[in-house]
Coordinates of C-alpha atoms and ligand atoms in Angstrom, one line a residue:
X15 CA 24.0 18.7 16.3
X16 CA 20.2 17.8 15.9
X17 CA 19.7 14.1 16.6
X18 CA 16.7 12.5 14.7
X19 CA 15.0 9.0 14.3
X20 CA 12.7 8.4 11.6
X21 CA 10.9 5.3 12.4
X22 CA 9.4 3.6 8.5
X23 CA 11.8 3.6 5.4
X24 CA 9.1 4.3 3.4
X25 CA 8.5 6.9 1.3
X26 CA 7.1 9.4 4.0
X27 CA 10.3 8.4 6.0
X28 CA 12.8 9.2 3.2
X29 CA 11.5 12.3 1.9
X30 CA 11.5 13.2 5.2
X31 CA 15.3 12.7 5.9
X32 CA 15.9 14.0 2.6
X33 CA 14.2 16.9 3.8
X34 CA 15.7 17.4 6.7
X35 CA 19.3 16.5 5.5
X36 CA 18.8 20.0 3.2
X37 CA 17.1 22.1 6.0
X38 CA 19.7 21.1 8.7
X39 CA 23.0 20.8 6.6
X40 CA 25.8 19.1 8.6
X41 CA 24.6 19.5 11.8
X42 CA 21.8 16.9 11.6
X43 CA 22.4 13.1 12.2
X44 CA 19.7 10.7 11.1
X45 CA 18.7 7.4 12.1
X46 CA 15.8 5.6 9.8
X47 CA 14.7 2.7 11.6
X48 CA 12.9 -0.5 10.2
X49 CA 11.5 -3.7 11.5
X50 CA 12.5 -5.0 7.8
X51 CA 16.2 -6.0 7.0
X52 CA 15.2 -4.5 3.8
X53 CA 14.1 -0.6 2.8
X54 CA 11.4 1.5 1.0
X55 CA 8.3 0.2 2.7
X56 CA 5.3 0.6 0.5
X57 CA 7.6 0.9 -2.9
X58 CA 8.9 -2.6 -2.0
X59 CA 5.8 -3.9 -0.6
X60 CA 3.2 -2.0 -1.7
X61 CA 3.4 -0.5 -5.4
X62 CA 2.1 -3.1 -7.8
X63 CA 5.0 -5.1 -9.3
X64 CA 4.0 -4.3 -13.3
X65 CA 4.2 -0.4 -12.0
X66 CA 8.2 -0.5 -12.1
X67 CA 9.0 3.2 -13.2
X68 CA 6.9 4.0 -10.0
X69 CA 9.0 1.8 -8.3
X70 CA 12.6 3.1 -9.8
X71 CA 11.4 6.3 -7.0
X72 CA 14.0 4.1 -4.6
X73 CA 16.5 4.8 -6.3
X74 CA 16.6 8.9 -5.4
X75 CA 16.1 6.9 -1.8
X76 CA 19.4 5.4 -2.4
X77 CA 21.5 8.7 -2.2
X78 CA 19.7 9.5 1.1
X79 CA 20.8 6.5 2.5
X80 CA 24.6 6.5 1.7
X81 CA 24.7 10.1 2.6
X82 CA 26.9 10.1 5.7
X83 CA 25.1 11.5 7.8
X84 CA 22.4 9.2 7.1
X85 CA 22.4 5.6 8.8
X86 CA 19.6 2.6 8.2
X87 CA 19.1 0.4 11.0
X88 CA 17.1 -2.3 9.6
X89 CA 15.7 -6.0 11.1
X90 CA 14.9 -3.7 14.2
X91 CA 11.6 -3.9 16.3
X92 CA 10.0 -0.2 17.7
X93 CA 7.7 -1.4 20.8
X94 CA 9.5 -4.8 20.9
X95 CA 13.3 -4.0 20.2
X96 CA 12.9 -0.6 22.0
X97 CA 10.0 1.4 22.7
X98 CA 9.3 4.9 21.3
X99 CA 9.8 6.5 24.9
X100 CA 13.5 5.3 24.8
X101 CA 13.7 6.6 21.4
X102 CA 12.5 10.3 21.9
X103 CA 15.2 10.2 25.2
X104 CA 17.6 9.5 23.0
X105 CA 17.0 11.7 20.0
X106 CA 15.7 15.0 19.8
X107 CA 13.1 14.8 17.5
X108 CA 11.4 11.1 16.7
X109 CA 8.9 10.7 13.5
X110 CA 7.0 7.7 13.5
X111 CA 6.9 7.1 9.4
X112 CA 5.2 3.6 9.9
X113 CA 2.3 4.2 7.1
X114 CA -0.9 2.6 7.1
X115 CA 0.4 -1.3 6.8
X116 CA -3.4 -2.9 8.2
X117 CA -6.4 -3.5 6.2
X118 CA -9.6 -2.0 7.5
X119 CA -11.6 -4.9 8.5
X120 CA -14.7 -5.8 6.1
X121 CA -16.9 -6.2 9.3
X122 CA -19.9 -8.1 7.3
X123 CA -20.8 -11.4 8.6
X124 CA -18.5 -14.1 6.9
X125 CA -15.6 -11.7 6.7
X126 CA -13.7 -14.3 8.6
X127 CA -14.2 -17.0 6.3
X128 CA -10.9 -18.6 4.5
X129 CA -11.0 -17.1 1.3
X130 CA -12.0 -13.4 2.8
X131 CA -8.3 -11.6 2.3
X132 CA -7.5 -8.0 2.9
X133 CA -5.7 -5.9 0.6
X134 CA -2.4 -5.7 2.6
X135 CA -2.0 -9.1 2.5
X136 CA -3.1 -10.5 -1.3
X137 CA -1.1 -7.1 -2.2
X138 CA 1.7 -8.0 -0.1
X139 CA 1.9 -11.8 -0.9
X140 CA 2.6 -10.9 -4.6
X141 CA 4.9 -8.4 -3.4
X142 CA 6.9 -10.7 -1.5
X143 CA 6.2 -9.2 1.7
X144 CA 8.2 -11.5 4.6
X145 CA 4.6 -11.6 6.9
X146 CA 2.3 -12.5 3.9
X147 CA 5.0 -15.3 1.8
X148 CA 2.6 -18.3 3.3
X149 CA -0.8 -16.6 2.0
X150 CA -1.9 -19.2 -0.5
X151 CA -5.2 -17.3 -1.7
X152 CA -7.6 -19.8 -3.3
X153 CA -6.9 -18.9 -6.6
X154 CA -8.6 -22.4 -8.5
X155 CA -11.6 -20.3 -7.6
X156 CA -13.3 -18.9 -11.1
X157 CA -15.2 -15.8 -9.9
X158 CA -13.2 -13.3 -7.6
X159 CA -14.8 -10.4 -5.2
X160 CA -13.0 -7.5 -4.8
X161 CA -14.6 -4.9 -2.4
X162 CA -13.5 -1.0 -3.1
X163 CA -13.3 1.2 -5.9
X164 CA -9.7 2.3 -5.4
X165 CA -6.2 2.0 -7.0
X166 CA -5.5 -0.8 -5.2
X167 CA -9.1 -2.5 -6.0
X168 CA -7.9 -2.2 -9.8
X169 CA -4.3 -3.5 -9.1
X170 CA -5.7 -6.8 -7.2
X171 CA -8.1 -7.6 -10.2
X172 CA -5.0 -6.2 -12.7
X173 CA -2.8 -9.2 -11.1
X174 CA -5.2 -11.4 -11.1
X175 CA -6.4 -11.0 -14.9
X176 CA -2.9 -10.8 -16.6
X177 CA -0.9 -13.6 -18.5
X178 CA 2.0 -14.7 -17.6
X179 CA 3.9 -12.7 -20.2
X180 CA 2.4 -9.8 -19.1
X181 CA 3.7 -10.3 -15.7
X182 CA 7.4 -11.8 -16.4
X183 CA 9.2 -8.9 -17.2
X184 CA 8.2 -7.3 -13.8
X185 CA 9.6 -8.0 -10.0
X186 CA 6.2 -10.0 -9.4
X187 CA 7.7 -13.1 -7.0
X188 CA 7.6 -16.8 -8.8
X189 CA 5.5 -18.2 -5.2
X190 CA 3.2 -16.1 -6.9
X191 CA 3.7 -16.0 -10.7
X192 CA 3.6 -19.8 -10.1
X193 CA 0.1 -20.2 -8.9
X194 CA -1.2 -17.4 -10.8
X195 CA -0.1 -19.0 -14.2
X196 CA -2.3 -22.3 -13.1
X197 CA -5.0 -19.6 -12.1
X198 CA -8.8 -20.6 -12.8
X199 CA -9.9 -17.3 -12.1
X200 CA -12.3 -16.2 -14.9
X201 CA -14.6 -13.7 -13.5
X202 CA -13.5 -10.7 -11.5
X203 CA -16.0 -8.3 -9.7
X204 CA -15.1 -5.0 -8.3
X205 CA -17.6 -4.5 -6.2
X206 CA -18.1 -0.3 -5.2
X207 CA -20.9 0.9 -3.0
X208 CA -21.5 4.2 -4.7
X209 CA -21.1 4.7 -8.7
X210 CA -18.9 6.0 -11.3
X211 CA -18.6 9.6 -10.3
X212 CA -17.5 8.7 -6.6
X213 CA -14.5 5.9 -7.7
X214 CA -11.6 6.6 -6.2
X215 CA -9.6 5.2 -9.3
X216 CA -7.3 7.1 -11.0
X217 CA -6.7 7.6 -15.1
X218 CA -3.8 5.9 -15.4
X219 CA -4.6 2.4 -13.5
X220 CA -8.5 2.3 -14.6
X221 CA -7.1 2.6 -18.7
X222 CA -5.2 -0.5 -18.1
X223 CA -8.2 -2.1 -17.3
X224 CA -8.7 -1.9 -21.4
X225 CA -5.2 -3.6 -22.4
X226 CA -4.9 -6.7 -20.7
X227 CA -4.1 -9.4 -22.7
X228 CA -6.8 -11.6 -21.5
X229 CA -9.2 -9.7 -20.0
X230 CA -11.8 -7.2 -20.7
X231 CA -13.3 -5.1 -18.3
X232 CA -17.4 -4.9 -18.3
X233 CA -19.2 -1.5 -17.5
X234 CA -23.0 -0.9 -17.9
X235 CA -24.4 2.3 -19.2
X236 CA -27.5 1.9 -16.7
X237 CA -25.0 2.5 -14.0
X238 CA -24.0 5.9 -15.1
X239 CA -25.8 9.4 -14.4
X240 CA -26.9 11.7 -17.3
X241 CA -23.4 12.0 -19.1
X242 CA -24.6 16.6 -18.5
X243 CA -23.5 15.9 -15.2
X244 CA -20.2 14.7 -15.7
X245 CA -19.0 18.6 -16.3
X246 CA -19.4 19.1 -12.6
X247 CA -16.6 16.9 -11.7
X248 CA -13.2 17.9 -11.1
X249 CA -11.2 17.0 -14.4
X250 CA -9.0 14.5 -13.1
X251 CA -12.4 12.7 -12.2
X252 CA -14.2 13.4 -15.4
X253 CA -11.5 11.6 -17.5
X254 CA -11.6 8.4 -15.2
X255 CA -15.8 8.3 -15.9
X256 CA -15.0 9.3 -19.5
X257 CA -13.0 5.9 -19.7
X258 CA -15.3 3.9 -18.0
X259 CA -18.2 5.4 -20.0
X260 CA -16.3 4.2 -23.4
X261 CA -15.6 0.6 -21.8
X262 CA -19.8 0.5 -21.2
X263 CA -20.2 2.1 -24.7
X264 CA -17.8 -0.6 -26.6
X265 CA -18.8 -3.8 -24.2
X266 CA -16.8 -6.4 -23.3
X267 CA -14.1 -8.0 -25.6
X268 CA -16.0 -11.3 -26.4
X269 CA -12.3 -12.8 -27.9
X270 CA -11.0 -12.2 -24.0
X271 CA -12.1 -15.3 -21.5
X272 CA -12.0 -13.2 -18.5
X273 CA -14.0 -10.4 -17.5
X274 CA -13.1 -7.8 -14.9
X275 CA -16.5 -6.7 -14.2
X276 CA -17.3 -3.2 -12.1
X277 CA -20.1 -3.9 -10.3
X278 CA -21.2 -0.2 -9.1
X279 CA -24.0 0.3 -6.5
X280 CA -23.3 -3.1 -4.9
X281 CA -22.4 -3.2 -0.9
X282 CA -21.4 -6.1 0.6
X283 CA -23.6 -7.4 3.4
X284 CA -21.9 -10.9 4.1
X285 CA -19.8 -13.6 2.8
X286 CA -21.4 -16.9 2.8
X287 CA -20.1 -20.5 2.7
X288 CA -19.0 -23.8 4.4
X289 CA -15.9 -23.8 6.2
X290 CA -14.7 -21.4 3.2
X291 CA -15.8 -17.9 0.9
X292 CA -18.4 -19.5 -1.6
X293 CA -20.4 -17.0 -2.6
X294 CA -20.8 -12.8 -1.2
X295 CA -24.7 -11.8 -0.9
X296 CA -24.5 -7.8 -1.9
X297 CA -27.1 -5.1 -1.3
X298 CA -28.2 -2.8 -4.8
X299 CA -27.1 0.7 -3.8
X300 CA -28.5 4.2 -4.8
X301 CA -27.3 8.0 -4.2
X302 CA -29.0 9.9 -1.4
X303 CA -29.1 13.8 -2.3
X304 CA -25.4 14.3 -0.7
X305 CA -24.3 11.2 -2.5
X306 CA -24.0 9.1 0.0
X307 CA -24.9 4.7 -1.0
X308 CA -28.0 3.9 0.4
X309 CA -30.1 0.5 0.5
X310 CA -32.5 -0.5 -2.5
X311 CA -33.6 -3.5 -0.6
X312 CA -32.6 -5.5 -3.9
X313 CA -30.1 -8.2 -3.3
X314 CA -27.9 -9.9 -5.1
X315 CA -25.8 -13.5 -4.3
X316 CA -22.8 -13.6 -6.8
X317 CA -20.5 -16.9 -6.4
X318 CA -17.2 -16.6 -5.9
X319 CA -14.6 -18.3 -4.1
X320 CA -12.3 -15.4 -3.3
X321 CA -13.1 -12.1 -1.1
X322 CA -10.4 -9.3 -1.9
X323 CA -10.8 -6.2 0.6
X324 CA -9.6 -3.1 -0.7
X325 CA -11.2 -0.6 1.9
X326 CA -8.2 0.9 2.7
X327 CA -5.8 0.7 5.5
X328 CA -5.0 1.3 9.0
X329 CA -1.9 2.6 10.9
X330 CA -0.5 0.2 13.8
X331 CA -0.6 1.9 17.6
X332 CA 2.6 2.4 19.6
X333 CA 2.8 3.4 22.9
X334 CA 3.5 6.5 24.1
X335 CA 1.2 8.2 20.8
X336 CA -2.4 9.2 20.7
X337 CA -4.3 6.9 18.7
X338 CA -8.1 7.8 16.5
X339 CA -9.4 4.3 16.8
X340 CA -12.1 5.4 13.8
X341 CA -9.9 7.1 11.5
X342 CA -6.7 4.2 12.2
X343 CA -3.9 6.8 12.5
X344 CA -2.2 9.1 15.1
X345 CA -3.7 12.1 16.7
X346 CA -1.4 14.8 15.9
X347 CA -1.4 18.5 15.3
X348 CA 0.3 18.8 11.6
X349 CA 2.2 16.0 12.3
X350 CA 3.4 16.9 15.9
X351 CA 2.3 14.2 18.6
X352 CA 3.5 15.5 22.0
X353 CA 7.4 17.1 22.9
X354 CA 10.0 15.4 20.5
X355 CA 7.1 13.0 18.4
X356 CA 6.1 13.6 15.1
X357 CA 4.2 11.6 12.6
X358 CA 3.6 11.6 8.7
X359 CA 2.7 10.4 5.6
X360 CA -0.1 8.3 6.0
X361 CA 0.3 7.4 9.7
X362 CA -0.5 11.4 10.0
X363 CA -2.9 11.5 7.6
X364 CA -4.7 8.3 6.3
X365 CA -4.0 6.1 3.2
X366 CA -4.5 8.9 1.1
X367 CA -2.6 10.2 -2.1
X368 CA 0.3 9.1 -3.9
X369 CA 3.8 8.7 -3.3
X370 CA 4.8 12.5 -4.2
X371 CA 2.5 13.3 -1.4
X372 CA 4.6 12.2 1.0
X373 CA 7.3 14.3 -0.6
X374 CA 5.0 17.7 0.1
X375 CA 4.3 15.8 3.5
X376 CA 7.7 15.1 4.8
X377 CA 9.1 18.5 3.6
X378 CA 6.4 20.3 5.6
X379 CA 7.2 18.4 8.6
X380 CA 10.6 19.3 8.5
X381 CA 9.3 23.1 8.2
X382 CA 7.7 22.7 11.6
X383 CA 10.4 20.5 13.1
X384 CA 12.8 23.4 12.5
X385 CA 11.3 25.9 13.7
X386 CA 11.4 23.6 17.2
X387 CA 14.7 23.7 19.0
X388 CA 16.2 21.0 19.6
X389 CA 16.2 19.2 22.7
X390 CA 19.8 18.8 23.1
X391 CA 22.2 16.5 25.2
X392 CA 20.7 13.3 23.6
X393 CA 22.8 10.3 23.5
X394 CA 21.4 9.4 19.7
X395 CA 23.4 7.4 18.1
X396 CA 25.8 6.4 20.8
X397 CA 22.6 5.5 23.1
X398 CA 20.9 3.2 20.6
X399 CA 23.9 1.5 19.3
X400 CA 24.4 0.7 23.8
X401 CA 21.0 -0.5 24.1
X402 CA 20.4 -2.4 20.9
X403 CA 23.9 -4.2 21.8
X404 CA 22.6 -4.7 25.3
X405 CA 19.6 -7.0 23.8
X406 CA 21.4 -8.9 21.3
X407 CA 19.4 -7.0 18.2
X408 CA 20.9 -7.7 15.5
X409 CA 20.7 -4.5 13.3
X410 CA 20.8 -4.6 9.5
X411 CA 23.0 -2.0 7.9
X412 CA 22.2 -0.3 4.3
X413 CA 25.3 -2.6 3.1
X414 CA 23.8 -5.3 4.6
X415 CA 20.6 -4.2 2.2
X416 CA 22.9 -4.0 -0.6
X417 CA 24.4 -7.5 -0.2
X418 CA 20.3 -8.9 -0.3
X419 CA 19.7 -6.3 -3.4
X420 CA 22.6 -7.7 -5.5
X421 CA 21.3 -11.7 -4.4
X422 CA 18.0 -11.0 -5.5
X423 CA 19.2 -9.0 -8.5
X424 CA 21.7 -12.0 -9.6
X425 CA 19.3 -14.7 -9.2
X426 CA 16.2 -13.5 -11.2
X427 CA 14.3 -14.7 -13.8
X428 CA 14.8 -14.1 -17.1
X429 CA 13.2 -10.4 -18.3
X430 CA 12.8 -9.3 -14.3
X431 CA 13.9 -7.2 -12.4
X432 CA 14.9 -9.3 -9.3
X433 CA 13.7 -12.2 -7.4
X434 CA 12.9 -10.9 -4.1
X435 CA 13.9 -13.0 -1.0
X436 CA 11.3 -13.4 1.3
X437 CA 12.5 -14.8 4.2
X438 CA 13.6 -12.8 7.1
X439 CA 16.2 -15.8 7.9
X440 CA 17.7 -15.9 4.4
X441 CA 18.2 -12.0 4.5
X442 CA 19.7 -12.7 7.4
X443 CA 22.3 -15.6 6.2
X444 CA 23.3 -12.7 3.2
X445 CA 24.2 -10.0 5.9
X446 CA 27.4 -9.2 7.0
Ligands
NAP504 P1 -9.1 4.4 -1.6 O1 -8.7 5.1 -2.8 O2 -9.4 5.2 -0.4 O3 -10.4 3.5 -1.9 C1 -11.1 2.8 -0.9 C2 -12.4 2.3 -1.5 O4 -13.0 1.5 -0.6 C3 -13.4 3.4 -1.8 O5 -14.0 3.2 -3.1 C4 -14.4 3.3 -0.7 O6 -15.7 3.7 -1.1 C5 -14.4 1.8 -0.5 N1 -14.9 1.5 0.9 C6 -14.5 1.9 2.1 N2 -15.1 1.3 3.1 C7 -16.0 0.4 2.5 C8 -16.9 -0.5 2.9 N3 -17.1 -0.7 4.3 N4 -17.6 -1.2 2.1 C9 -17.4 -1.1 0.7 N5 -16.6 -0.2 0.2 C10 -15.8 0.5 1.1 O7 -8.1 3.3 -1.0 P2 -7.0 2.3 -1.7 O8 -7.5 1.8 -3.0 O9 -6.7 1.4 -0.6 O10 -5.8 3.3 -2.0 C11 -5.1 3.9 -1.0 C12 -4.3 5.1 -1.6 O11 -3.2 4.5 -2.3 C13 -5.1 5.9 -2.5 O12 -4.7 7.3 -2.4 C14 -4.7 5.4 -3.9 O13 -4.9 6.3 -4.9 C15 -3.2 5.1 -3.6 N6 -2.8 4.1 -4.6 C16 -2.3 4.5 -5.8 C17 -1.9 3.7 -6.7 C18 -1.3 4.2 -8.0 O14 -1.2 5.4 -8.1 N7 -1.0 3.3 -9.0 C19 -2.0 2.3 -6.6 C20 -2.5 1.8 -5.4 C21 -2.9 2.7 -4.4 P3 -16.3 5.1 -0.7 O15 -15.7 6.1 -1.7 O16 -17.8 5.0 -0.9 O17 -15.9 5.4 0.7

């Protein structure tokens, strides 16, 4: 019987047991482990609340957690609980699934301003992320900053721009419908250091940009290359710059009062203000020949009273697993750490791709993994269940998980989804 712990009920940690679960048959035994009482990391916490059919990927989750030979201990601690050292003597094979839950820091002067956010936790305080419930971002501010031309650079100024009805019908939580319905926020900036062909947006999530309610997104022409060129990019790519190049061609929707405005060719070099964000002083970009930004010397002071960072993440350390400091994820060779320690999804490779690539990710883990041979003689489950009772932890079972689903489910507001709980103690109180 091959013993394993996945460590992250995210994505990469589900496909990953689901994986496994069809390359071992009945002679695996799986333990998915999460600090949270509650599963499906970055599809809980992460995925933007109006993206619901991205979010309805849980459910296929759901049959990997009742399997039997499946267990979820939630609510408990690796490297405070028990450290990954005790886990890989008890299990054969251990896969740290933790993703990429940190925001890269800004590192501009001013970056640790109030008002200066990162990604992970504006992103996780609409969410309804336990660590991020208290947040309270500025938002009486009228002009917002947010740094990045990603996905999640486009979902922050998203939330931000929409109305209230646009937002009701999803899982969005009221501490932050609330607020954002008494919103001042007029102007959004995304601010991206290089230009159109380089964004990192995708076709789907930029398009939106041009049916909000509200808002209107602002693109200009000057910012584009010779519209030849765009039949060198991939076609994925060219579609996105097709977008934005009608949004620049049609100008912004002068009925809508707020403008999402992308600000190519702008890099931030500080945030400046008194005892808070009040304005971010940017440098004017251009392309060097291998399209990298470089300075203009032109700069540019735009006020706003709210810094979004949307740079992109970092993984968390553990002991016990080889960490690159630059790149902010493990040191692994495909995925395999050192004897019995594996690592994917985006603590293997970055904050990179989207959900269905931790599907190809966890599967090819599992390749590898198989072809290892087990350890053997490992307490697994037996072992944990001794120590955890040894130290009092309190573990949170998938029914446990169940009883908080049908809570926030029953007590939702009209049109949505669920109203998430978002205290760790309340979860608690609902468990059996
Ligand atoms: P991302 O796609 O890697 O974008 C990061 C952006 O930050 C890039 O534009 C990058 O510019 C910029 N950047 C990095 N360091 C910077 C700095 N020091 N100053 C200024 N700009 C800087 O990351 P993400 O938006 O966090 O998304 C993470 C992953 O999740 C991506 O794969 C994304 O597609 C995915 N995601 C998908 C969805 C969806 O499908 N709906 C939603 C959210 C996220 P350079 O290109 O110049 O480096």
């Amino acid at each position: 019987m091959r013993t394993l712990a996945i460590i992250g009920s995210g994505p990469a940690g589900f496909y990953t047991a689901e994986a496994a679960l069809k390359s071992f048959g009945d002679d695996v035994r799986i333990d998915i482990i999460d600090k949270l009482p509650t599963p499906y990391g970055l599809i809980r916490a992460g995925v933007a609340p109006d993206h619901q059919s991205i979010k309805a990927v849980s459910r296929r989750y759901d049959a990997v957690a009742t399997d039997q030979r499946v267990r979820f201990l939630g609510h408990v601690c690796v490297g405070q609980d028990i450290s990954v050292a005790e886990l890989t003597a008890l299990y054969d094979d251990v896969v740290l699934a933790v993703g990429a839950p940190h925001d890269r820091p800004l590192g501009v002067p001013g970056d640790d301003l109030p008002g200066v956010l990162g990604s992970a936790a504006f992103v996780g305080w609409y969410n309804g992320h336990p660590d991020f419930a208290d947040l309270a971002p500025p938002l009486q501010a009228e002009a917002v900053a947010i740094v990045g031309n990603g996905n999640v650079a486009i979902d922050c100024a998203r939330i931000l721009a929409k109305t209230v009805r646009e937002l009701q019908d999803t899982d969005i939580v009221n501490h932050a419908l609330d607020p954002l319905s008494k919103s001042g926020v007029q102007r959004v900036h995304i601010l991206g250091r290089r230009g159109p062909h380089q964004a990192s947006f995708t076709l789907k999530e930029v398009g939106e940009l041009g049916d909000l309610e509200r808002a209107t997104p602002v693109v200009r022409e000057a910012d584009f290359p010779p519209r030849e060129t765009d039949a060198s990019l991939e076609t994925g790519q060219r579609r996105v710059v097709e977008v934005l190049r009608k949004f620049a061609a049609a100008g912004p929707d002068g009925a809508k009062p707020v403008s999402i405005t992308l600000d190519f060719f702008h890099r931030p070099l500080r945030v400046i203000g008194d005892g808070k964000a009040e304005a971010i002083e940017v440098m004017r970009t251009r392309l060097d020949s291998e399209g990298r930004a470089i300075d203009t010397g032109e700069t540019r002071t735009i006020p706003v009273g709210l810094v979004i960072s949307c740079i992109g993440y970092r993984t968390s350390p553990v002991d016990g697993a080889h960490f690159d400091e630059s790149a902010g994820r493990f040191i692994s060779t495909d995925g395999l750490i050192g004897p019995g320690l594996w690592c994917v999804g985006w603590a293997r490779r970055g904050p990179t791709g989207t959900i269905g690539t931790n599907r190809q990710d966890g599967f090819s883990l599992i390749e590898r993994l198989a072809a290892t041979p087990p350890a053997g003689n490992k307490a697994g489950r037996d072992g944990i269940d001794r120590l955890l009772s040894e130290r009092a932890v309190k573990v949170s079972q998938f029914a446990d998980w169940q009883r908080i689903d049908a809570a926030e489910v029953a007590r939702a507001r009209t049109g949505a989804p669920r109203e998430k709980i978002v205290k760790i103690a309340e979860m608690r109180s609902l468990t059996g």
